[in-house]
Short mmCIF file of C-alpha atoms and ligand atoms in Angstrom, two decimals:
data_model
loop_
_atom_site.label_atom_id
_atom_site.label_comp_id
_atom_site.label_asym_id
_atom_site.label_seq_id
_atom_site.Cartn_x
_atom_site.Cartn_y
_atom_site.Cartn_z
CA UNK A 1 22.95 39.72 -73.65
CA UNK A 2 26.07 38.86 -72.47
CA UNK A 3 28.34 37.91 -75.46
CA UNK A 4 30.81 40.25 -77.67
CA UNK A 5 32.21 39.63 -80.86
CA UNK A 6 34.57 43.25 -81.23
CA UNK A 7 36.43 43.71 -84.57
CA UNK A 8 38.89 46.42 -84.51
CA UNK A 9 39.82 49.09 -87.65
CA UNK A 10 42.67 51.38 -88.25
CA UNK A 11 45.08 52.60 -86.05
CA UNK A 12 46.85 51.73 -82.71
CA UNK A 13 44.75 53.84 -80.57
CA UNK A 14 41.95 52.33 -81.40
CA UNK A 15 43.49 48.91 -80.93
CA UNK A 16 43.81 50.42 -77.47
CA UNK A 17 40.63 51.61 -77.27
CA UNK A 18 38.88 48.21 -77.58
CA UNK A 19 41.08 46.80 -74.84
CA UNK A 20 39.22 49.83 -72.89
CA UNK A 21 36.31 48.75 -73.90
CA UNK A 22 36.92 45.21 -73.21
CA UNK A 23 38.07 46.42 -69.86
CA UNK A 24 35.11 48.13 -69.30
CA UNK A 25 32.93 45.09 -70.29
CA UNK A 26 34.59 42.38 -68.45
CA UNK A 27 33.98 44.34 -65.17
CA UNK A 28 30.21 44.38 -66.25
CA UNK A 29 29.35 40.78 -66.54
CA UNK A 30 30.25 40.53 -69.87
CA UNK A 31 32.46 38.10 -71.90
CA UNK A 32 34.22 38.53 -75.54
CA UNK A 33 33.79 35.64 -78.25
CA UNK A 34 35.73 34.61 -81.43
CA UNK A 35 33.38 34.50 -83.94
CA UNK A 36 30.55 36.70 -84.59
CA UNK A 37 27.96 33.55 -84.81
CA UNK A 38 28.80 33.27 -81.18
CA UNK A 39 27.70 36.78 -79.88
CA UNK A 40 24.17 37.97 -78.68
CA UNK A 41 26.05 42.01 -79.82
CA UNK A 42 28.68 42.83 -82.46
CA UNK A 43 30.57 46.14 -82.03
CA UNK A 44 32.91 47.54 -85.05
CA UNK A 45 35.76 49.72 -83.78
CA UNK A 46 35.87 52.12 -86.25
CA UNK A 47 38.52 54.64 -88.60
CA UNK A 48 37.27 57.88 -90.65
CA UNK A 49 40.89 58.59 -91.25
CA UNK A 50 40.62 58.19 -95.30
CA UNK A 51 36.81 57.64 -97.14
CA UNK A 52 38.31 53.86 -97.57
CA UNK A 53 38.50 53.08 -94.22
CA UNK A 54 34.56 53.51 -94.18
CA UNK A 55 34.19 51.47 -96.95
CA UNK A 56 35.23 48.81 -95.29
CA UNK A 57 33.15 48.86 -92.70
CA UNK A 58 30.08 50.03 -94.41
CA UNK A 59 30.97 46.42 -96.81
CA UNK A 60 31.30 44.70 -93.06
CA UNK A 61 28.07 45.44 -92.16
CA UNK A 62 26.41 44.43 -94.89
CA UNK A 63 27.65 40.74 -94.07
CA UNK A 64 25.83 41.45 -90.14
CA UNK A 65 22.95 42.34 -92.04
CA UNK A 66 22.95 39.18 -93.43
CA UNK A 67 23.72 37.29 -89.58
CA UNK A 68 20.85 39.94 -87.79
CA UNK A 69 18.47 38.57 -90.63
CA UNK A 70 18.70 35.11 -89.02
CA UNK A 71 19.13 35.87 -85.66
CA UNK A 72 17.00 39.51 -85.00
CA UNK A 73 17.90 39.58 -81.49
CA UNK A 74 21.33 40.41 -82.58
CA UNK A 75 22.93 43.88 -81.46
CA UNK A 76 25.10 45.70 -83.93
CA UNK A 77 27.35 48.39 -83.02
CA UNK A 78 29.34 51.21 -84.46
CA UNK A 79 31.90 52.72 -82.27
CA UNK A 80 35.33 54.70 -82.70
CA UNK A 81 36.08 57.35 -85.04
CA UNK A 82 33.01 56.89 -87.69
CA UNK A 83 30.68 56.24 -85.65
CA UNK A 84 31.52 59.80 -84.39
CA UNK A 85 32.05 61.51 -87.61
CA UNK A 86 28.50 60.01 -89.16
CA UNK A 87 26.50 60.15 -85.60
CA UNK A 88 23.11 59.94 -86.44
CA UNK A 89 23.36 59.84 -90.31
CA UNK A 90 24.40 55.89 -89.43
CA UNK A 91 21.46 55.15 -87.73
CA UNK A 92 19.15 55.85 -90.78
CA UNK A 93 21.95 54.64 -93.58
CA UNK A 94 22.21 51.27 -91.88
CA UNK A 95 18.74 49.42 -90.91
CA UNK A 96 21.14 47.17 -89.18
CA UNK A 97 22.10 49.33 -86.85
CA UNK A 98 21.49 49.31 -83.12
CA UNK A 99 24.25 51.48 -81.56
CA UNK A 100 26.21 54.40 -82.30
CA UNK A 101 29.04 55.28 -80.05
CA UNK A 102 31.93 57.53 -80.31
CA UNK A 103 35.04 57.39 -78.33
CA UNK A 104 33.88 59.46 -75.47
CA UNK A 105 31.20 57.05 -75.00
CA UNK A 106 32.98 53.88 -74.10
CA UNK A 107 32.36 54.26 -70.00
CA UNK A 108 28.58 53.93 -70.63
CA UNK A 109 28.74 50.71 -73.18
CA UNK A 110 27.44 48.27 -70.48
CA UNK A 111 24.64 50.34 -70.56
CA UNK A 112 24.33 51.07 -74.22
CA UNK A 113 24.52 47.53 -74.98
CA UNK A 114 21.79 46.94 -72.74
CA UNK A 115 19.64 49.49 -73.98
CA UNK A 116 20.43 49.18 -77.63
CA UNK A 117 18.71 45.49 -77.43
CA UNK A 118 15.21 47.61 -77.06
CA UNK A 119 15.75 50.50 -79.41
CA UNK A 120 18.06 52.12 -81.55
CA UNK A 121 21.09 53.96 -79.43
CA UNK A 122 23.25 56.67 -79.92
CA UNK A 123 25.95 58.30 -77.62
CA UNK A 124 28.30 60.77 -79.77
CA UNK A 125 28.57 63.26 -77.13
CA UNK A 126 32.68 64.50 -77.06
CA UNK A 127 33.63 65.49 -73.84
CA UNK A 128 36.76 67.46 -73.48
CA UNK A 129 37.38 65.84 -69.88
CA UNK A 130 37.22 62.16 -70.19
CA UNK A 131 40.26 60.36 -70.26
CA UNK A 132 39.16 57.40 -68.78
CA UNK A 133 42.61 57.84 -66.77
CA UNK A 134 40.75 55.74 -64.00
CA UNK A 135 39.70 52.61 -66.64
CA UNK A 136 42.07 49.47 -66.78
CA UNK A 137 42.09 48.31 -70.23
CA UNK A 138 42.30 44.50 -70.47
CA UNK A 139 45.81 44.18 -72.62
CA UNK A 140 46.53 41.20 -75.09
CA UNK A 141 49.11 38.75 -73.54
CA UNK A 142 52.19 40.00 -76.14
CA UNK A 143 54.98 41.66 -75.32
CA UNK A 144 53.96 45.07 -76.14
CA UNK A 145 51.74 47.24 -74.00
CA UNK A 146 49.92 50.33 -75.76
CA UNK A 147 49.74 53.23 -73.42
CA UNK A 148 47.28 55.65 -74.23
CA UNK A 149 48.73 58.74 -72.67
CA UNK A 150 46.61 61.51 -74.45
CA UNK A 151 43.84 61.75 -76.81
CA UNK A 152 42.15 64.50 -79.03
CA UNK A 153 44.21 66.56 -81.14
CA UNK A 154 43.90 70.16 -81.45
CA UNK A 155 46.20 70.74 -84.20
CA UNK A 156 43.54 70.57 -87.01
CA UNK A 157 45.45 70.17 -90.13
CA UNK A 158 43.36 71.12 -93.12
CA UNK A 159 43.11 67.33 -94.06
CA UNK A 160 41.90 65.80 -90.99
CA UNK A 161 39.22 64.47 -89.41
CA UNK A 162 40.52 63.30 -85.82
CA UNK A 163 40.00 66.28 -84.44
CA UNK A 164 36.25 66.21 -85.14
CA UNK A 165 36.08 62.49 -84.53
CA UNK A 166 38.14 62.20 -81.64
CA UNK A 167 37.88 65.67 -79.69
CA UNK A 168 40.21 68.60 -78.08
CA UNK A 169 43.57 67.35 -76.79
CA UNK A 170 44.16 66.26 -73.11
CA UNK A 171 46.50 63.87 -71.20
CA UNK A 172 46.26 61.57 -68.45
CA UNK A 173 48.16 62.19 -65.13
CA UNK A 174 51.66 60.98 -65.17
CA UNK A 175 51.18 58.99 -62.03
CA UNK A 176 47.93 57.04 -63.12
CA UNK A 177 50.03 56.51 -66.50
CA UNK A 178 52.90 55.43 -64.42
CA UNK A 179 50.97 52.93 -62.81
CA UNK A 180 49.53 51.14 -66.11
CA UNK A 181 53.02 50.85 -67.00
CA UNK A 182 53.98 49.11 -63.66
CA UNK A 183 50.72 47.08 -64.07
CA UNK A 184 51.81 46.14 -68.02
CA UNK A 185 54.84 44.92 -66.66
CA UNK A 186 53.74 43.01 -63.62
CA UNK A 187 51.44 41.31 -66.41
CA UNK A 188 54.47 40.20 -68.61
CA UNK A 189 54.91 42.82 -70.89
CA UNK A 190 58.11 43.89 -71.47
CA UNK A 191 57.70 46.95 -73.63
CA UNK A 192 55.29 49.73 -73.64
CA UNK A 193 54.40 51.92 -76.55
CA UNK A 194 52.90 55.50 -75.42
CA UNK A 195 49.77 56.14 -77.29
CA UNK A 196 48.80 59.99 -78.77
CA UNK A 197 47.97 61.70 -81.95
CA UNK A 198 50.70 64.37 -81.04
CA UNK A 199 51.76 62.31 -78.15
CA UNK A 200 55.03 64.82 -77.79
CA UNK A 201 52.61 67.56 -76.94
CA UNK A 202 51.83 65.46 -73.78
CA UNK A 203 51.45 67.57 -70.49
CA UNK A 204 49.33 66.82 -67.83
CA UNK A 205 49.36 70.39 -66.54
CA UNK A 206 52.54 69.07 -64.36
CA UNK A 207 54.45 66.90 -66.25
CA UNK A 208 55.61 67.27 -70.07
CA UNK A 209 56.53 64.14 -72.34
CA UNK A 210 59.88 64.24 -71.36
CA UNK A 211 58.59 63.92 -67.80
CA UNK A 212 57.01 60.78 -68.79
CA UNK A 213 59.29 59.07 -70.50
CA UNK A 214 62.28 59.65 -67.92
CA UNK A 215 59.62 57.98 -65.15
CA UNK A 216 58.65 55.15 -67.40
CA UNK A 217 62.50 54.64 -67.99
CA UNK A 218 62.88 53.86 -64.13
CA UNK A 219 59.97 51.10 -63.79
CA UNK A 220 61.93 48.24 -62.78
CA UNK A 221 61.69 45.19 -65.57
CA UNK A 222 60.39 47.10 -68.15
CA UNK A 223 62.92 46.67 -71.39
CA UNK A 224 61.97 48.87 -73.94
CA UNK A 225 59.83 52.49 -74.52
CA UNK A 226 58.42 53.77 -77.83
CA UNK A 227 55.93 56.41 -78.27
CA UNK A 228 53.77 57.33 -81.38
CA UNK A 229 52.89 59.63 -83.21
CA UNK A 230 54.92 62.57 -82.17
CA UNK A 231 54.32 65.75 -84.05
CA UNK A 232 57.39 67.18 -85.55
CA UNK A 233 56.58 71.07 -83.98
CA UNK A 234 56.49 69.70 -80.47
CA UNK A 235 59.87 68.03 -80.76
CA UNK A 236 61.47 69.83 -77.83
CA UNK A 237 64.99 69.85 -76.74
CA UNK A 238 63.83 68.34 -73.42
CA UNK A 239 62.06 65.46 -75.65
CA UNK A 240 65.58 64.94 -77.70
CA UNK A 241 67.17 65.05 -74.49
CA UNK A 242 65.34 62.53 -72.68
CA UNK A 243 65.22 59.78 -75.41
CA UNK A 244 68.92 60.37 -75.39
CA UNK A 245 69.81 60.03 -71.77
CA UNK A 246 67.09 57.24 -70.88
CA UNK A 247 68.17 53.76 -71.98
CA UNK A 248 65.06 52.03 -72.48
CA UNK A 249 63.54 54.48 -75.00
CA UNK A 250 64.49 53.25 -78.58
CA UNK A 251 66.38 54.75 -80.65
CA UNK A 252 63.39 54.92 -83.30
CA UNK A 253 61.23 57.64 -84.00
CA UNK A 254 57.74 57.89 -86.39
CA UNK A 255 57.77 61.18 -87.59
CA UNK A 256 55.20 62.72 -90.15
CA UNK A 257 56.12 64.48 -92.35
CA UNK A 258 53.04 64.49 -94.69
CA UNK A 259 54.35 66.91 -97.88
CA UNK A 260 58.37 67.95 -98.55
CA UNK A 261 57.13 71.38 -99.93
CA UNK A 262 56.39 74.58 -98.11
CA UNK A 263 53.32 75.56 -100.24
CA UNK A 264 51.73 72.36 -99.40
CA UNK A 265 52.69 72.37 -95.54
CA UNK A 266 51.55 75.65 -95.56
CA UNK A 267 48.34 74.59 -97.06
CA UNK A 268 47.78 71.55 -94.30
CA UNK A 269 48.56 73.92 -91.81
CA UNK A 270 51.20 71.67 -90.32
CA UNK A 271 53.10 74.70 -88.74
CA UNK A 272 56.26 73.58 -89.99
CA UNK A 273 58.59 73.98 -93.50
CA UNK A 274 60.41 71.50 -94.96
CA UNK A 275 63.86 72.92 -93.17
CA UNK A 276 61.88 73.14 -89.75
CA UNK A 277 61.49 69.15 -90.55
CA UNK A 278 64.92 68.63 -91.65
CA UNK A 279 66.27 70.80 -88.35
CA UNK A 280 64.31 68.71 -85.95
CA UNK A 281 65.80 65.41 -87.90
CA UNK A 282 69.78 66.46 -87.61
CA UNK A 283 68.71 67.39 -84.03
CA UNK A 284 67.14 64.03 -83.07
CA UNK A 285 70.07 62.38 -85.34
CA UNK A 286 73.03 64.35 -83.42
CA UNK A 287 71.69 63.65 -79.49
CA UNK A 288 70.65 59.88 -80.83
CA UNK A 289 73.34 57.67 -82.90
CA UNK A 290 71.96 55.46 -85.72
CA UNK A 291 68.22 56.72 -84.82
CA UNK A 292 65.60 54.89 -86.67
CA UNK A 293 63.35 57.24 -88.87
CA UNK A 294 59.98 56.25 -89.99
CA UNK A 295 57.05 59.18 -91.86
CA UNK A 296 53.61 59.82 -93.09
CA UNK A 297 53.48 60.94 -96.06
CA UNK A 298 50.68 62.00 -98.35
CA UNK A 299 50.22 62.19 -101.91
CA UNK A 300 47.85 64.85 -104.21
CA UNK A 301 46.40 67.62 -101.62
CA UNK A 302 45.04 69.81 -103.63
CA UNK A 303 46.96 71.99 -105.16
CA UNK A 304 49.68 69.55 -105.33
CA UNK A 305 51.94 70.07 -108.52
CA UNK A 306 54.51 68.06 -110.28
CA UNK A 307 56.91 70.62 -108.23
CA UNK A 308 55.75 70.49 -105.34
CA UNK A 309 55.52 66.20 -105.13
CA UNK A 310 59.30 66.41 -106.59
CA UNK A 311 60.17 68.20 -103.16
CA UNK A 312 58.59 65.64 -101.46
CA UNK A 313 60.07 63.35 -102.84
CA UNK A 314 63.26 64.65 -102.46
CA UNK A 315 63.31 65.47 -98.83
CA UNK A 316 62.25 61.73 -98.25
CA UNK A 317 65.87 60.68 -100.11
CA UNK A 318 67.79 63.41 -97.92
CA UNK A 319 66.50 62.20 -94.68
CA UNK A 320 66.90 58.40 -95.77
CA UNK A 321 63.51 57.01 -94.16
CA UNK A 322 63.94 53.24 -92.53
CA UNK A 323 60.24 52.75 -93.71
CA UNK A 324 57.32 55.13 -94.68
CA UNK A 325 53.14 54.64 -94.45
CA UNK A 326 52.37 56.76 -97.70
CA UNK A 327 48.55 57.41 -98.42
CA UNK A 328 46.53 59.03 -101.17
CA UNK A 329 44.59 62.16 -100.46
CA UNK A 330 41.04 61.57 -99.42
CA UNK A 331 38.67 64.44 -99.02
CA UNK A 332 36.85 64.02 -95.18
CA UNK A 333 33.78 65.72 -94.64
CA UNK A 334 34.04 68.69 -91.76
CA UNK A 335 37.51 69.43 -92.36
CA UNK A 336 38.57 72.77 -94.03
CA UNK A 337 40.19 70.51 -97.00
CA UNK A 338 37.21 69.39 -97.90
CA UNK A 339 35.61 72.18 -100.16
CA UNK A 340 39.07 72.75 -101.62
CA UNK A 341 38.86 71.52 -105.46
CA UNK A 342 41.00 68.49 -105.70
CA UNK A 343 43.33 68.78 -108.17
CA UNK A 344 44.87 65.96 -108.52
CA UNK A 345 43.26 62.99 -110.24
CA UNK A 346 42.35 59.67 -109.16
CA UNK A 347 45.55 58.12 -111.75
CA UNK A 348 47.83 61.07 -111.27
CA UNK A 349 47.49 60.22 -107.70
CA UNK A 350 47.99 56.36 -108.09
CA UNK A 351 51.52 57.26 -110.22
CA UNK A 352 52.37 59.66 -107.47
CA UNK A 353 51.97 56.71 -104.77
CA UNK A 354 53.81 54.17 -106.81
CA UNK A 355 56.46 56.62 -107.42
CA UNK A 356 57.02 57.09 -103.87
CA UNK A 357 56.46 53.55 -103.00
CA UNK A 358 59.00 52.51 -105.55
CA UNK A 359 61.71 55.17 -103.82
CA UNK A 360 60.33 53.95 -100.05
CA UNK A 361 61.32 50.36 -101.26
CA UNK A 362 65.03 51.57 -102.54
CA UNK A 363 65.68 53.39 -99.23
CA UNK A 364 64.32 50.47 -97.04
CA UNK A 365 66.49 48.40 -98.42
CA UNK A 366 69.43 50.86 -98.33
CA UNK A 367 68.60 50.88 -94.31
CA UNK A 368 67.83 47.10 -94.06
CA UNK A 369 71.25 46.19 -96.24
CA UNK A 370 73.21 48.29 -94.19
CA UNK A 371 72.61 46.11 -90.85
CA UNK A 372 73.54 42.63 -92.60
CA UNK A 373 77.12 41.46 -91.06
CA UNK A 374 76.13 43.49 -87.52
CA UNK A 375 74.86 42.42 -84.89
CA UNK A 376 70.69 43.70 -83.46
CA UNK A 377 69.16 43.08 -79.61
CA UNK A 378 65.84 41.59 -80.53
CA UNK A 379 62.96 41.54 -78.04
CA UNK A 380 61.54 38.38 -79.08
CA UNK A 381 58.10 37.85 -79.84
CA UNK A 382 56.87 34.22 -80.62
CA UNK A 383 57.10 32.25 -83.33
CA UNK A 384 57.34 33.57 -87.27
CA UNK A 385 53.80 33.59 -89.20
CA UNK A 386 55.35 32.33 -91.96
CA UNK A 387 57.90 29.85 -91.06
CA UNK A 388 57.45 28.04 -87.41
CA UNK A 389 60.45 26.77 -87.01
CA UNK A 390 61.99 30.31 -86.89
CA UNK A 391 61.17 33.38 -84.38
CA UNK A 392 60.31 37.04 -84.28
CA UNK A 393 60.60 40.22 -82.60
CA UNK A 394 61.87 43.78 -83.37
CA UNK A 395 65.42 45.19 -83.04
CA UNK A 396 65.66 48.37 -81.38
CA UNK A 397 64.93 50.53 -84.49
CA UNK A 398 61.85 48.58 -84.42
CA UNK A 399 62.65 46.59 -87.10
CA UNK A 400 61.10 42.85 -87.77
CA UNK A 401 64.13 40.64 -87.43
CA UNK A 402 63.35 36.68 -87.98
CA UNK A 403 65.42 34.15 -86.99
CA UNK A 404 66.26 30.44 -86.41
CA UNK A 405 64.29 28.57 -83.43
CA UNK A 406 67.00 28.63 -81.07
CA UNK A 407 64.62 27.74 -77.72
CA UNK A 408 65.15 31.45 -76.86
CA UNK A 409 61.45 32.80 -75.04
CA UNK A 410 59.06 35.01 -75.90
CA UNK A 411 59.88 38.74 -73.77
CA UNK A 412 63.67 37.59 -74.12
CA UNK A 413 66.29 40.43 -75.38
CA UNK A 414 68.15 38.25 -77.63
CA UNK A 415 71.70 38.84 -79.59
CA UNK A 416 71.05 38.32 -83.11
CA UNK A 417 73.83 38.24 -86.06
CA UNK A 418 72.05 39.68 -89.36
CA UNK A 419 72.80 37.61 -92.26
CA UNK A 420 70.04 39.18 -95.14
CA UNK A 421 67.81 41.17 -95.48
CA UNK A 422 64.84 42.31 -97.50
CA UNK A 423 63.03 45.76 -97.13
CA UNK A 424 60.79 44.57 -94.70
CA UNK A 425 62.33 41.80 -92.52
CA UNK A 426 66.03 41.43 -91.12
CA UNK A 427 66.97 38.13 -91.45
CA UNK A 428 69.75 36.29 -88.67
CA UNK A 429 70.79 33.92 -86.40
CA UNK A 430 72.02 33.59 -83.06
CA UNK A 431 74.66 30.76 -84.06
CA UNK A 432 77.50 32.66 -84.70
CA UNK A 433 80.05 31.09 -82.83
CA UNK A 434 79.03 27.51 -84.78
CA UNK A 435 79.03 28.94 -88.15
CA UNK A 436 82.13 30.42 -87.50
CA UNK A 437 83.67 27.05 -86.44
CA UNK A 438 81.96 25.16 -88.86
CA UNK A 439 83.54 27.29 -91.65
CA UNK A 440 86.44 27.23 -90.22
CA UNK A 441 86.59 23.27 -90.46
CA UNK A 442 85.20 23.16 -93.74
CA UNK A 443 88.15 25.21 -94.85
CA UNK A 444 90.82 23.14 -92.88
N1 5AD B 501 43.78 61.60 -96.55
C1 5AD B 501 44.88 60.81 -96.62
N2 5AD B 501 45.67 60.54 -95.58
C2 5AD B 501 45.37 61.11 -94.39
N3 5AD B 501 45.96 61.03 -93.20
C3 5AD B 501 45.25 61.76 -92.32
N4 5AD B 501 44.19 62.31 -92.94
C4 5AD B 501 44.24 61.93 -94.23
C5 5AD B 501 43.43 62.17 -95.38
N5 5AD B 501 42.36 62.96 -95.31
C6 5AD B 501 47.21 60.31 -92.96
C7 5AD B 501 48.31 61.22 -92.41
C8 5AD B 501 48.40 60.81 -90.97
C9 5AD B 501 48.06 59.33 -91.06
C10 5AD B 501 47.66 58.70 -89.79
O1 5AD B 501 47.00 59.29 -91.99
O2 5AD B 501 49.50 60.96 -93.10
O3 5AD B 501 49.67 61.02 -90.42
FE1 SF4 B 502 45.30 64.84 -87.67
FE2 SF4 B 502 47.17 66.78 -87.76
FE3 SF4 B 502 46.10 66.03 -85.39
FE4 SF4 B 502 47.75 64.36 -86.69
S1 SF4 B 502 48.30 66.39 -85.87
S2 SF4 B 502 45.76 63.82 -85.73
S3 SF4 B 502 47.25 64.78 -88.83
S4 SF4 B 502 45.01 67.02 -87.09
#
């Protein structure tokens, strides 16, 4: 029992959570594979975010069914957020289940794994002190690092599940954090992204965010710093301040917002109004030039009327968002949303997403158009999926800039003239000097 096969769902955490766990294996003897038909255990890495996300996986395992029906040695796994929020219930939905572990549990998995192989295991115990602060996650070879510098969230807004699934809030020391960043970087990466559902709110008991991101700005050959997702109601002066005055932190910023009207804020319990939101944005906009504004928005809580998505939609066009992850309301199980009568229907919601996909597109490529004749700094990345004779990377607003194969390598900061642009990708070159010259002798 020696072989993984680990398929990740959802969001960035818990793409840092599996290189935890793949951390945590490694050191045990064990070794990851590509393909499932290659693993003595399969473990999902699971979301409960929205009743979709489960879908997918539930539809996932029904193909392993398949796989375990040929091969019944075969261990199958559920771990991460759903495995958390269904416990139990999974073991006796899923006959192809062997192991149930939520993401307190990922220290023991050697174990589990092992044990599992005999008879059905579950471990979806939350503990409000692990951190596993003292783990080294094994970290893909990119140029990003994720930094998972808190988990838990103890906000609970009305919709949510993560605090259920994922536990009570707490950080990791700023030292042990500091060191995974030095580590990153001694590894090749070049930019680190810190890692928290309300990852603002950070405080070790010593240090707060801004703390942390003024330490991480003095690691030597480290280029860039992002963070995600702050929570608008923790945006502190010191934050603003220290994304300001430290160089490497981007000016770029994901911001929820989740609903532009007050009734329906109030309802989520986000602790905020829609001219709290707007306060913290001119705040964040007058410290940090040209800042970068991303959201979360969702459409048809209940009680959500024509009125109240108009506001929504309207504080989305007065704060100009470079892009925006909008979602349909899903009812989750535990949280206090989840008795509420929806109000909204299934095609009233659908219009209201379009609708606000439609405006997203307009003021993405507002943002996007308004960079074309300027020059970005792009951190390069490789090669283009699409097109392999041109590269990628992001510009500092975190923006996916593509552009010709000029032998520049991947982890370079590169100088890149925009030429077009779509509402999802920056196009440019770094030739500008030779097109310049070149027109200039096709004119003479
Ligand atoms: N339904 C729809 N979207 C949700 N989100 C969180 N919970 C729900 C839900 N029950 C969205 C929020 C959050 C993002 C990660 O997912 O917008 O910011
Ligand atoms: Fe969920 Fe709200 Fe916590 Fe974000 S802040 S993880 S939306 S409960």
């Amino acid at each position: 029992m020696k072989r993984v096969f680990l398929e990740t769902y959802g969001c960035q955490m818990n793409v840092a959570d599996s290189e935890l766990m793949i951390g945590v294996l490694e050191r045990a003897g064990f070794s990851l594979v590509e393909k499932p038909d290659d693993a003595d255990a399969i473990l999902l890495n699971t979301c409960a975010i929205r009743e979709h996300a489960e879908q997918r996986v539930l539809g996932r395992l029904g193909e392993f069914a398949r796989l375990k029906n040929r091969r019944p040695g075969l261990v199958v796994g559920v771990a991460g957020c759903m495995a958390q929020h269904l416990r139990a219930r999974l073991l006796d939905r899923s006959t192809v289940l062997d192991l149930v572990v939520g993401p307190d549990g990922y220290r023991a998995l050697p174990d589990l794994l092992r044990r599992a192989a005999d008879e059905p295991v579950a471990h979806v115990r939350l503990d409000r002190d692990e951190t596993y602060g003292d783990l080294e996650p094994r970290r893909g070879s990119g140029v990003r690092a994720w930094v998972t510098v808190q988990r838990g969230c103890d906000k609970f807004c009305t919709y949510c599940v993560v605090p259920y699934t994922r536990g009570r809030e707490r950080s990791l020391p700023l030292p042990d954090l500091i060191g995974q960043v030095e580590r990153a970087v001694a590894a090749g990466h070049r930019e680190v992204v810190f890692l928290g559902q309300t990852v603002n709110a950070y405080h070790d008991g010593r240090h707060d965010f801004a703390d942390l991101l003024r330490a991480a700005d003095r690691v030597a050959g480290l280029a860039r710093i992002r963070y995600t997702s702050p929570h608008p109601s923790d945006m502190s002066a010191r934050v603003i301040a220290a994304m300001a005055e430290c160089p490497k932190v981007m000016p770029q910023v994901h911001l929820p917002l989740q609903s532009g009207s007050d009734r329906i804020l109030e309802a989520m319990r986000r602790t905020y109004t829609r001219a709290d939101y707007l306060d913290v944005v001119e705040r964040l906009r007058a410290a940090i030039p040209g800042l970068a504004l991303s959201t979360d928005i969702i459409v048809g809580f209940p009680g959500e009327t024509a009125d109240d998505f108009e506001h929504t939609a309207a504080t989305m066009r007065e704060v100009g968002f470079d892009s925006a992850f909008l979602f349909k309301y899903s009812a989750r199980p535990d949280t206090r949303a989840w008795s509420w009568p929806e109000t909204v229907d299934e095609a009233e919601k659908g219009r209201r997403l379009t609708a606000l996909i439609d405006l997203q597109q307009r003021l993405s490529a507002a943002s996007n158009d308004a960079t074309v004749g300027h020059d970005v700094e792009v951190l390069v990345e490789g090669r283009a999926r699409r097109n392999l004779d041109q590269l990628h990377g992001k510009s500092a607003h975190f923006k996916t800039v593509v552009f010709e194969d000029d032998g520049s390598a991947t982890g370079e900061l590169r100088r890149v003239r925009i030429v077009a642009a779509t509402p999802l990708t920056l196009i440019g070159t770094t030739r500008v000097r030779a097109m310049a010259s070149e027109s200039l002798v096709s004119i003479s």
